[in-house]
Coordinates of C-alpha atoms and ligand atoms in Angstrom, one line a residue:
Chain A
M7 CA 32.9 -8.7 18.4
T8 CA 29.7 -10.3 17.1
I9 CA 29.4 -11.1 13.5
D10 CA 26.3 -9.7 11.9
R11 CA 24.7 -12.7 10.4
R12 CA 22.6 -10.7 8.0
S13 CA 25.4 -8.7 6.5
L14 CA 27.6 -11.8 6.2
L15 CA 24.9 -13.6 4.4
F16 CA 24.3 -10.6 2.3
D17 CA 28.0 -10.4 1.3
L18 CA 28.2 -14.1 0.5
T19 CA 25.1 -13.8 -1.7
R20 CA 26.6 -10.8 -3.4
A21 CA 29.8 -12.6 -4.2
E22 CA 27.8 -15.3 -5.9
V23 CA 25.6 -12.8 -7.6
L24 CA 28.6 -11.0 -9.0
A25 CA 29.5 -14.2 -10.8
T26 CA 26.2 -15.6 -11.8
G27 CA 23.2 -13.4 -10.9
H28 CA 21.2 -10.3 -11.2
V29 CA 18.6 -8.2 -9.3
L30 CA 15.1 -9.5 -9.8
P31 CA 12.0 -7.6 -8.7
E32 CA 8.6 -8.9 -7.6
P33 CA 6.2 -6.3 -9.0
A34 CA 3.3 -7.3 -6.8
R35 CA 5.1 -5.8 -3.8
C36 CA 6.3 -2.6 -5.4
V37 CA 4.7 0.8 -4.6
Q38 CA 6.9 2.8 -7.1
C39 CA 8.3 4.9 -4.3
G40 CA 11.6 5.3 -6.1
I41 CA 13.9 4.7 -3.2
C42 CA 15.8 2.1 -5.2
S43 CA 16.5 4.4 -8.1
Y44 CA 17.4 7.2 -5.8
N45 CA 20.1 5.0 -4.1
C46 CA 21.6 3.3 -7.2
P47 CA 25.1 4.7 -7.4
I48 CA 25.1 4.6 -11.1
G49 CA 21.7 6.0 -11.6
L50 CA 19.9 3.0 -13.0
D51 CA 16.1 3.4 -13.0
V52 CA 15.5 0.3 -10.9
R53 CA 11.9 1.4 -10.2
A54 CA 11.1 1.1 -14.0
Y55 CA 12.4 -2.5 -14.0
A56 CA 10.3 -3.2 -10.9
W57 CA 7.1 -1.8 -12.7
R58 CA 7.7 -4.1 -15.7
G59 CA 8.8 -7.0 -13.5
E60 CA 12.0 -7.4 -15.4
A61 CA 15.4 -8.4 -14.1
I62 CA 17.9 -5.6 -14.1
S63 CA 19.7 -6.4 -17.4
D64 CA 21.8 -3.3 -17.6
S65 CA 25.4 -4.5 -18.0
H66 CA 26.5 -1.5 -15.9
C67 CA 24.8 -2.8 -12.8
L68 CA 27.4 -3.4 -10.2
T69 CA 25.2 -5.8 -8.2
C70 CA 26.2 -3.6 -5.3
G71 CA 22.9 -4.4 -3.6
Q72 CA 22.1 -0.8 -2.6
C73 CA 18.6 -1.1 -4.2
V74 CA 18.1 -4.6 -2.7
A75 CA 19.0 -3.4 0.8
R76 CA 17.1 -0.1 0.7
C77 CA 13.8 -1.1 -0.8
P78 CA 11.4 -0.9 2.1
R79 CA 9.1 -3.5 0.6
G80 CA 11.4 -6.4 -0.1
V81 CA 10.7 -6.2 -3.8
L82 CA 14.2 -6.8 -5.0
I83 CA 16.3 -10.0 -4.5
F84 CA 19.5 -11.3 -6.0
A85 CA 18.7 -14.3 -8.1
P86 CA 20.7 -16.6 -10.2
M87 CA 20.5 -16.0 -14.0
A88 CA 18.8 -18.7 -15.9
N89 CA 21.4 -20.3 -18.1
G90 CA 23.5 -17.2 -18.5
K91 CA 20.5 -15.4 -20.0
S92 CA 20.1 -11.9 -18.7
Chain B
M19 CA -13.9 6.0 -35.8
A20 CA -11.3 5.4 -33.1
A21 CA -12.7 4.7 -29.7
E22 CA -12.9 7.5 -27.0
Y23 CA -11.6 6.2 -23.7
V24 CA -11.9 8.6 -20.7
I25 CA -10.3 7.9 -17.4
V26 CA -11.1 10.0 -14.3
G27 CA -8.1 9.9 -11.9
S28 CA -4.4 10.0 -12.4
G29 CA -3.5 7.5 -9.6
V30 CA -2.0 4.1 -10.2
A31 CA -5.3 2.6 -11.3
G32 CA -5.9 5.3 -13.9
I33 CA -2.3 5.3 -15.2
A34 CA -2.1 1.5 -15.3
A35 CA -5.3 1.5 -17.3
A36 CA -4.1 4.2 -19.7
E37 CA -0.9 2.3 -20.3
A38 CA -2.7 -1.0 -20.9
L39 CA -5.3 0.8 -23.2
R40 CA -2.5 2.3 -25.3
A41 CA -0.9 -1.2 -25.7
R42 CA -4.2 -2.7 -26.7
A43 CA -5.5 0.1 -28.8
P44 CA -2.7 2.1 -30.4
G45 CA -5.0 4.4 -32.4
A46 CA -7.5 5.1 -29.7
S47 CA -8.1 8.5 -28.0
I48 CA -7.3 8.2 -24.3
T49 CA -8.1 11.1 -22.0
V50 CA -7.0 11.3 -18.4
I51 CA -9.0 13.8 -16.2
T52 CA -7.4 14.6 -12.9
E53 CA -8.0 17.3 -10.3
D54 CA -4.5 16.8 -8.9
P55 CA -2.1 19.3 -10.4
N56 CA 0.8 16.9 -9.5
G57 CA -0.6 14.2 -11.7
F58 CA 0.8 10.7 -11.1
Y59 CA 3.0 10.0 -8.2
S60 CA 3.7 7.3 -5.6
R61 CA 1.2 7.8 -2.8
P62 CA 2.8 5.3 -0.5
G63 CA 6.1 7.1 -1.3
L64 CA 4.7 10.2 0.5
A65 CA 5.6 8.6 3.8
Y66 CA 9.2 8.3 2.7
Y67 CA 9.2 11.8 1.4
L68 CA 7.8 13.0 4.8
G69 CA 10.5 11.0 6.6
G70 CA 13.3 12.5 4.4
A71 CA 14.3 9.3 2.7
I72 CA 13.7 10.7 -0.8
P73 CA 13.3 14.2 -2.3
E74 CA 10.1 15.3 -3.9
K75 CA 11.1 14.7 -7.5
Q76 CA 11.7 11.0 -6.7
L77 CA 8.0 10.5 -6.1
F78 CA 7.2 10.6 -9.9
P79 CA 7.5 7.2 -11.6
R80 CA 6.9 8.7 -15.0
S81 CA 8.7 11.7 -16.6
H82 CA 6.7 14.2 -18.6
A83 CA 8.3 12.7 -21.7
E84 CA 7.2 9.2 -20.8
L85 CA 3.6 10.3 -20.2
R86 CA 3.7 12.2 -23.5
A87 CA 5.0 9.1 -25.3
L88 CA 1.8 7.3 -24.2
G89 CA -0.2 9.9 -26.3
L90 CA -2.6 10.7 -23.6
R91 CA -4.9 13.7 -23.6
W92 CA -4.3 15.2 -20.1
V93 CA -7.1 17.3 -18.7
Q94 CA -6.5 19.0 -15.4
A95 CA -9.9 19.6 -13.9
Q96 CA -12.4 18.2 -11.5
A97 CA -15.0 15.9 -13.1
T98 CA -18.4 16.9 -11.6
K99 CA -21.1 14.9 -13.3
I100 CA -21.6 12.0 -15.6
D101 CA -24.4 12.0 -18.1
V102 CA -24.9 8.3 -18.4
A103 CA -27.4 8.3 -21.2
G104 CA -25.5 11.0 -23.2
H105 CA -22.1 9.3 -22.6
R106 CA -20.5 12.6 -21.4
V107 CA -18.5 13.7 -18.4
N108 CA -18.9 17.3 -17.2
L109 CA -16.0 19.2 -15.7
A110 CA -16.0 21.9 -13.1
D111 CA -14.6 24.4 -15.6
G112 CA -17.7 24.0 -17.7
R113 CA -16.3 21.7 -20.4
S114 CA -17.9 18.4 -21.2
L115 CA -16.2 15.4 -22.8
A116 CA -17.7 12.6 -24.7
Y117 CA -16.8 9.0 -24.0
D118 CA -17.4 5.5 -25.5
K119 CA -16.0 3.9 -22.3
L120 CA -15.5 5.6 -19.0
L121 CA -13.3 4.5 -16.2
I122 CA -13.8 5.9 -12.7
A123 CA -10.5 5.7 -10.8
T124 CA -11.1 8.4 -8.3
G125 CA -9.4 6.7 -5.4
A126 CA -10.2 7.2 -1.7
R127 CA -9.5 10.0 0.7
A128 CA -8.7 10.2 4.3
A129 CA -11.8 10.1 6.5
A130 CA -12.5 13.6 7.9
P131 CA -11.8 14.2 11.6
D132 CA -14.7 13.0 13.7
F133 CA -14.4 15.4 16.6
P134 CA -15.1 19.2 17.2
G135 CA -12.3 21.4 15.9
G136 CA -11.4 19.2 13.0
D137 CA -11.4 22.1 10.7
L138 CA -8.8 24.2 12.5
D139 CA -5.7 25.4 10.8
G140 CA -3.1 22.8 11.9
V141 CA -5.3 19.7 11.5
F142 CA -4.0 17.5 8.7
T143 CA -4.8 14.4 6.8
L144 CA -2.4 12.8 4.3
D145 CA -3.7 12.1 0.8
T146 CA -1.8 14.1 -1.7
L147 CA 1.6 15.5 -2.4
A148 CA 0.2 18.9 -1.6
D149 CA -0.8 17.6 1.8
A150 CA 2.7 16.3 2.5
K151 CA 4.3 19.5 1.5
R152 CA 2.0 21.6 3.7
L153 CA 2.7 19.2 6.6
I154 CA 6.5 19.5 6.1
H155 CA 6.3 23.2 5.9
K156 CA 4.2 23.3 9.1
A157 CA 6.5 20.8 10.9
N158 CA 9.5 23.0 10.3
K159 CA 7.8 25.7 12.4
S160 CA 6.3 23.5 15.1
G161 CA 7.4 22.0 18.3
H162 CA 4.6 19.5 19.2
A163 CA 2.4 17.3 17.1
V164 CA -0.4 14.9 18.0
V165 CA -1.1 11.9 15.7
V166 CA -4.3 10.1 16.0
G167 CA -5.5 7.0 14.3
G168 CA -4.4 3.5 13.4
G169 CA -3.0 1.4 10.7
I170 CA 0.1 2.1 8.6
T171 CA -0.6 5.8 7.7
A172 CA -0.8 6.9 11.4
L173 CA 2.6 5.3 12.1
E174 CA 4.1 6.9 9.0
L175 CA 2.8 10.2 10.1
A176 CA 4.2 9.8 13.6
E177 CA 7.6 8.8 12.4
G178 CA 7.6 11.3 9.5
L179 CA 6.8 14.1 11.9
H180 CA 9.4 12.8 14.3
A181 CA 12.0 12.8 11.5
C182 CA 11.1 16.5 10.8
G183 CA 12.2 17.2 14.4
V184 CA 8.8 17.6 16.0
N185 CA 7.9 16.1 19.4
V186 CA 5.2 13.6 18.6
H187 CA 2.4 12.3 20.8
Y188 CA 0.6 9.3 19.4
L189 CA -2.9 8.8 20.7
L190 CA -4.4 5.3 20.7
R191 CA -8.1 4.8 21.5
G192 CA -7.6 1.4 22.8
A193 CA -4.9 -0.6 24.7
R194 CA -2.6 -1.3 21.8
Y195 CA -1.6 -0.5 18.2
W196 CA -3.6 -2.0 15.3
S197 CA -5.3 -4.6 17.4
N198 CA -7.4 -6.2 14.7
V199 CA -4.5 -7.2 12.6
L200 CA -1.5 -7.5 15.0
D201 CA -1.5 -9.8 18.0
A202 CA -0.5 -8.4 21.4
E203 CA 3.1 -9.2 21.1
E204 CA 3.4 -7.7 17.6
S205 CA 1.7 -4.5 18.8
Q206 CA 4.2 -4.4 21.7
L207 CA 7.2 -4.7 19.3
V208 CA 6.0 -1.7 17.3
E209 CA 5.1 0.4 20.4
D210 CA 8.5 -0.3 22.0
H211 CA 10.2 0.8 18.8
L212 CA 8.2 4.0 18.7
R213 CA 9.0 4.8 22.3
D214 CA 12.7 4.1 21.7
D215 CA 12.6 6.7 18.9
G216 CA 11.2 9.2 21.4
I217 CA 7.5 9.1 20.4
E218 CA 5.2 9.4 23.4
I219 CA 2.3 6.9 23.2
H220 CA -1.0 7.7 25.0
Y221 CA -3.3 4.8 25.5
H222 CA -7.1 4.8 25.9
A223 CA -7.0 8.4 24.6
R224 CA -9.9 9.6 22.6
I225 CA -9.9 13.1 21.3
H226 CA -12.7 15.1 22.9
Q227 CA -11.9 18.2 20.8
A228 CA -9.2 20.1 19.1
E229 CA -8.8 23.5 20.7
G230 CA -8.1 26.6 18.7
K231 CA -7.3 30.2 19.0
K232 CA -8.3 32.6 16.1
G233 CA -8.9 29.5 14.0
R234 CA -5.5 28.0 14.7
L235 CA -4.9 24.7 16.6
I236 CA -3.3 25.2 20.0
A237 CA -4.0 22.0 21.8
V238 CA -5.9 18.7 21.9
Q239 CA -8.2 17.7 24.7
T240 CA -8.9 14.0 25.4
D241 CA -12.0 12.4 26.9
S242 CA -10.1 11.8 30.1
G243 CA -9.4 15.5 30.5
E244 CA -5.8 15.5 29.4
R245 CA -4.7 18.6 27.4
I246 CA -1.8 18.3 25.0
P247 CA -0.5 21.6 23.6
C248 CA 0.4 21.2 19.9
Q249 CA 0.6 23.0 16.6
I250 CA -0.1 20.0 14.4
L251 CA -2.8 17.3 14.7
A252 CA -2.4 14.6 12.1
V253 CA -5.4 12.4 11.6
A254 CA -5.4 8.9 10.0
I255 CA -8.6 7.3 11.1
G256 CA -9.4 5.5 7.8
T257 CA -10.3 6.2 4.2
R258 CA -13.4 6.7 2.2
P259 CA -13.8 6.1 -1.5
N260 CA -14.6 9.1 -3.6
L261 CA -18.1 8.2 -4.6
D262 CA -19.7 11.5 -5.6
L263 CA -19.5 11.0 -9.3
A264 CA -20.9 7.6 -9.2
R265 CA -23.6 8.5 -6.7
T266 CA -25.0 11.5 -8.6
A267 CA -24.9 9.4 -11.8
G268 CA -27.1 6.7 -10.2
V269 CA -24.3 4.1 -10.5
K270 CA -24.8 1.4 -7.9
I271 CA -22.7 1.9 -4.8
D272 CA -22.3 0.2 -1.5
R273 CA -19.2 1.3 0.5
G274 CA -17.4 1.6 -2.9
I275 CA -18.6 1.5 -6.5
L276 CA -20.0 -2.0 -7.0
T277 CA -18.5 -3.8 -10.0
D278 CA -18.5 -7.3 -11.4
S279 CA -15.2 -9.1 -11.5
C280 CA -14.4 -7.5 -14.8
L281 CA -14.7 -4.0 -13.2
R282 CA -18.0 -3.1 -14.9
T283 CA -20.4 -1.0 -12.9
S284 CA -24.2 -1.1 -13.0
A285 CA -24.2 1.6 -15.7
P286 CA -23.5 0.9 -19.3
D287 CA -19.9 1.6 -20.5
I288 CA -18.8 2.8 -17.1
L289 CA -16.1 0.9 -15.2
A290 CA -14.5 1.5 -11.9
A291 CA -11.0 0.5 -10.6
G292 CA -8.7 1.1 -7.7
D293 CA -9.5 2.2 -4.2
V294 CA -12.9 3.4 -5.3
A295 CA -14.1 0.1 -6.6
Q296 CA -15.8 -2.6 -4.6
V297 CA -15.1 -5.6 -6.8
H298 CA -17.1 -8.8 -6.8
D299 CA -15.1 -11.9 -6.3
D300 CA -16.6 -14.8 -8.2
I301 CA -15.0 -17.4 -6.0
T302 CA -16.1 -16.1 -2.6
G303 CA -19.3 -14.4 -3.9
R304 CA -18.4 -11.3 -1.9
A305 CA -17.5 -7.8 -2.9
S306 CA -14.8 -6.1 -0.9
L307 CA -12.7 -2.9 -0.8
D308 CA -8.9 -2.7 -0.8
T309 CA -6.7 0.3 -0.4
L310 CA -3.6 -1.2 -1.8
W311 CA -1.4 0.1 -4.6
P312 CA -0.7 -3.3 -6.3
T313 CA -4.4 -4.1 -6.3
A314 CA -5.3 -0.7 -7.8
R315 CA -2.8 -1.3 -10.5
A316 CA -4.1 -4.8 -11.3
H317 CA -7.7 -3.4 -11.4
G318 CA -6.6 -0.8 -13.9
V319 CA -5.0 -3.4 -16.2
A320 CA -8.1 -5.7 -16.1
A321 CA -10.4 -2.7 -16.6
A322 CA -8.5 -1.6 -19.7
A323 CA -8.8 -5.1 -21.2
T324 CA -12.6 -5.1 -20.5
M325 CA -12.9 -1.6 -22.0
T326 CA -11.3 -2.8 -25.3
G327 CA -13.8 -5.6 -25.6
A328 CA -11.9 -8.4 -23.9
P329 CA -13.7 -8.8 -20.6
T330 CA -11.0 -9.7 -18.1
P331 CA -11.6 -10.6 -14.5
Y332 CA -9.5 -9.1 -11.7
R333 CA -8.2 -12.1 -9.9
R334 CA -8.0 -11.5 -6.3
T335 CA -4.9 -13.1 -4.8
A336 CA -4.2 -13.4 -1.1
A337 CA -4.0 -9.7 0.0
M338 CA -0.5 -8.8 0.9
N339 CA 1.2 -5.7 2.1
V340 CA 4.8 -5.3 2.9
T341 CA 5.8 -2.3 4.9
L342 CA 8.0 -0.9 7.6
L343 CA 6.1 -0.8 10.9
A344 CA 8.2 1.5 13.1
D345 CA 11.2 0.4 11.0
I346 CA 10.5 -3.3 11.3
P347 CA 10.0 -4.9 7.9
T348 CA 6.6 -6.5 8.0
T349 CA 4.6 -8.5 5.6
I350 CA 0.9 -9.2 6.1
I351 CA -0.6 -11.9 4.0
G352 CA -4.1 -13.2 3.8
A353 CA -6.5 -13.3 6.7
L354 CA -5.3 -12.4 10.2
G355 CA -7.1 -11.1 13.2
S356 CA -10.8 -10.2 13.3
G357 CA -13.2 -7.6 14.5
S358 CA -12.6 -4.0 14.3
D359 CA -10.0 -1.6 15.4
E360 CA -11.1 1.2 17.6
D361 CA -8.7 3.6 16.0
M362 CA -10.3 3.3 12.6
V363 CA -13.7 4.4 11.4
A364 CA -13.2 2.8 8.0
I365 CA -10.7 0.6 6.3
A366 CA -7.1 1.7 6.9
R367 CA -4.7 2.7 4.2
G368 CA -2.6 -0.1 2.8
D369 CA -5.3 -2.3 4.2
S370 CA -7.6 -4.9 2.9
E371 CA -10.8 -6.1 4.4
S372 CA -9.8 -9.7 3.8
W373 CA -7.2 -9.4 6.5
R374 CA -10.0 -9.3 9.0
A375 CA -12.1 -12.1 7.6
A376 CA -10.2 -14.6 9.7
A377 CA -12.1 -17.8 10.4
P378 CA -11.3 -19.7 13.6
T379 CA -7.9 -21.2 13.1
W380 CA -4.9 -22.4 15.0
V381 CA -2.1 -19.9 15.5
V382 CA 1.5 -20.9 15.4
V383 CA 4.2 -18.5 16.3
E384 CA 7.9 -18.7 15.8
H385 CA 10.1 -15.9 17.1
H386 CA 13.6 -15.1 17.8
E387 CA 14.4 -11.7 19.2
V388 CA 12.9 -9.1 16.8
N389 CA 12.0 -11.6 14.2
R390 CA 8.6 -13.1 14.3
V391 CA 6.4 -15.2 12.1
R392 CA 2.8 -15.8 12.8
I393 CA 0.9 -18.3 10.7
M394 CA -2.8 -18.9 10.7
L395 CA -3.6 -22.5 10.0
G396 CA -7.0 -23.6 8.5
D397 CA -8.0 -27.2 8.2
R398 CA -5.8 -27.9 5.1
T399 CA -4.3 -24.6 4.2
I400 CA -2.4 -21.7 5.6
T401 CA -5.0 -18.8 5.6
G402 CA -2.8 -16.0 6.7
A403 CA 0.7 -15.0 7.9
L404 CA 2.5 -12.1 9.4
V405 CA 6.2 -11.9 9.0
M406 CA 8.1 -9.3 11.1
G407 CA 11.8 -8.7 10.8
D408 CA 13.6 -11.4 8.8
Q409 CA 11.6 -11.7 5.5
T410 CA 13.0 -15.0 4.3
L411 CA 9.7 -16.7 4.7
S412 CA 7.4 -14.0 3.4
R413 CA 7.6 -15.0 -0.3
P414 CA 7.2 -18.8 0.3
L415 CA 4.3 -18.1 2.6
H416 CA 2.7 -15.8 0.1
R417 CA 2.9 -18.4 -2.6
L418 CA 1.5 -21.1 -0.3
I419 CA -1.4 -18.9 0.9
A420 CA -2.2 -17.6 -2.6
A421 CA -2.2 -21.1 -4.1
E422 CA -4.2 -22.4 -1.1
A423 CA -1.6 -25.2 -1.0
D424 CA -2.6 -28.3 1.0
I425 CA -0.3 -28.3 4.0
S426 CA -1.8 -31.3 5.7
P427 CA 1.5 -33.2 5.5
I428 CA 3.1 -30.7 7.9
R429 CA 0.1 -29.5 9.8
D430 CA 0.5 -31.6 12.9
A431 CA 4.2 -31.0 13.0
L432 CA 3.5 -27.2 12.8
L433 CA 1.1 -27.4 15.7
A434 CA 3.4 -29.7 17.7
D435 CA 6.5 -27.6 17.7
D436 CA 6.6 -23.8 17.5
H437 CA 10.3 -23.8 17.1
A438 CA 10.3 -25.9 14.0
V439 CA 8.0 -23.6 12.1
L440 CA 10.7 -21.8 10.0
Q441 CA 12.3 -25.0 9.0
L442 CA 9.1 -26.8 8.3
I443 CA 7.7 -24.1 6.1
A444 CA 11.0 -23.5 4.3
S445 CA 11.4 -27.2 3.3
F446 CA 7.7 -27.8 2.6
S447 CA 7.6 -24.7 0.3
A448 CA 10.8 -25.8 -1.5
E449 CA 9.3 -29.2 -2.1
W450 CA 5.9 -27.7 -3.1
E451 CA 7.6 -25.4 -5.6
R452 CA 9.5 -28.3 -7.1
S453 CA 6.4 -30.5 -7.6
H454 CA 4.5 -27.6 -9.1
A455 CA 7.3 -26.8 -11.5
D456 CA 7.1 -30.4 -12.6
N457 CA 3.4 -30.3 -13.1
S458 CA 3.3 -27.2 -15.1
Ligands
FAD510 C1 0.2 8.1 2.9 C2 -0.3 6.9 2.2 C3 0.3 5.7 2.5 C4 -0.1 4.5 1.8 N1 0.6 3.4 2.1 C5 0.3 2.3 1.3 C6 1.0 1.0 1.5 O1 1.8 0.9 2.5 N2 0.8 0.0 0.7 C7 -0.2 0.0 -0.2 O2 -0.4 -1.0 -0.9 N3 -0.9 1.2 -0.4 C8 -0.7 2.3 0.3 N4 -1.4 3.4 0.2 C9 -2.6 3.3 -0.7 C10 -2.3 3.5 -2.2 O3 -1.6 4.6 -2.4 C11 -3.6 3.4 -2.9 O4 -4.2 2.1 -2.8 C12 -3.5 3.8 -4.4 O5 -2.9 5.0 -4.6 C13 -4.9 3.7 -5.1 O6 -4.8 4.2 -6.4 P1 -6.0 4.7 -7.1 O7 -5.6 5.0 -8.5 O8 -7.2 3.8 -7.0 O9 -6.4 6.1 -6.4 P2 -5.6 7.4 -6.1 O10 -4.2 7.1 -6.1 O11 -6.2 7.9 -4.8 O12 -5.9 8.3 -7.3 C14 -7.2 8.9 -7.5 C15 -7.1 10.0 -8.5 O13 -8.3 10.5 -8.8 C16 -8.3 11.9 -8.9 N5 -9.7 12.4 -8.6 C17 -10.5 12.0 -7.6 N6 -11.8 12.6 -7.8 C18 -11.7 13.3 -9.0 C19 -12.6 14.1 -9.7 N7 -13.9 14.3 -9.3 N8 -12.2 14.7 -10.8 C20 -10.9 14.5 -11.3 N9 -10.0 13.8 -10.6 C21 -10.4 13.2 -9.5 C22 -7.3 12.3 -7.8 O14 -6.8 13.6 -8.0 C23 -6.3 11.2 -8.1 O15 -5.4 11.6 -9.1 C24 -1.1 4.6 0.8 C25 -1.7 5.8 0.6 C26 -1.3 7.0 1.2 C27 -2.0 8.3 0.9
SF4_511 S1 12.3 0.9 -3.5 FE1 11.1 -1.0 -3.7 S2 9.0 -0.4 -3.6 FE2 10.2 1.5 -3.9 S3 10.1 1.6 -6.2 FE3 12.0 0.5 -5.7 S4 11.4 -1.6 -5.9 FE4 9.5 -0.4 -5.7
SF4_512 S1 22.6 -3.5 -7.6 FE1 23.6 -1.5 -7.3 S2 24.1 -0.9 -9.4 FE2 22.7 -2.6 -9.7 S3 20.7 -1.6 -9.9 FE3 21.0 -2.0 -7.7 S4 21.8 -0.2 -6.8 FE4 22.1 0.0 -9.0

């Protein structure tokens, strides 16, 4: 069996994000297609955060990475939180 | 008296302007005139809707309630004429609205088919949600489709129709896909992917005419005499700005509406933004057209500031588009390639003219399997890049290109060793970011 390097990296990133990070958009890439919001399992309006260029601050966010993985434009990344601020 | 702001167009340029106007002028009257009954939706999202990735309702970034909360006056009608001296806009339904400042954000539409039979029932272009719905409806009843054109929209049409279960023939006028932006190997990657999906690519195929029966499309004939029976012909051969309003009003136009860097046109109190605007760049001294969503949004925001009396230039950053090309994540940054693409008669969707302004440069390529990075090196800077597959480098590259970072320290190393490109760029960009964080 070959290990999928991408998904392994992704899982490792996620574990770290669960502890210290959040989802951060780069609005200059976003085309407001809504795929992120559509795939968020808890129905957060990720697209609206992406428009405003704000990190997803909702405490319900599972950092499951669905939005990150599905955005066709690479708008969303997991990023460490600055000094525990959200 | 509160100012009267009027915006023609409910695309991203118009809505971004309306939002910014409201923030700057809470008491002002803001009117949005649009001929599209569906109002504001994600145009790039139409491709994902066509491909079945999202349902229709997902295309709308703003709910009715959110739009209402902006306190806009929404007028659904076509604007037909601007009375420049009288400061009024006339509508097709006979009404006329007064303005203090007018923003033309009428966008661009797909260039009309340039061959006989282009008006047959079954020939489509993709501009609006209504177009996408008609296309899906038709696809559900059709066995064969021909897609013609280049750039991103043509691919999206081919893949979208394929996802609807239609057999798709993709006609290229030349020897490869998007030859003025992609290099031969990148074109090949995209074409291989399409073929793997089951899309049939026809090279050097120029449409001679669309053949119809009782007004309905039944086949496409090529210049080389090939005849492809089909019920759908989807055409994406470029876009043209919607210039009628500006032209009849005597506002200066070139290929788009000419504006200064603050989005002001030649006519007093009339501004233009988005796909329709050809904006002067104070740094390069040139005025160019873009058909990019983020650019249109940025135009709208800058125009709104200018309208409220705080002239604000639109600052062109290195043009960038991130997209799926036949499912391969691809970021195109800055100037790549040159010349023209035979499949296009005008600038492509999701396209920017600056991508073709490539000066002679060295090309460095790093690739491993489907992942590929192409970097265009100028004398001291990176002038453009194309990142396919793994997107790790796309952000650092965009930052370096946009900031015109001096890469002389690694230039020789980049040219010396193709395989070291990833590592060199990654560490250089990390170092560059650090030193710039210190300086600021
Ligand atoms: C299928 C497709 C795929 C795309 N893919 C990408 C992509 O991958 N990346 C990217 O960055 N961009 C992409 N684009 C381009 C992007 O959507 C446009 O750059 C953006 O929508 C431009 O916004 P705009 O507000 O200038 O114009 P538009 O969105 O075109 O809006 C113009 C508005 O003006 C209205 N209007 C026009 N004339 C009149 C009139 N006389 N009276 C009243 N109303 C009028 C129209 O109804 C519309 O509401 C794509 C576009 C399409 C159609
Ligand atoms: S999926 Fe990506 S491009 Fe689409 S709205 Fe969400 S963040 Fe923006
Ligand atoms: S990480 Fe998961 S829960 Fe959080 S916004 Fe994205 S999709 Fe929703």
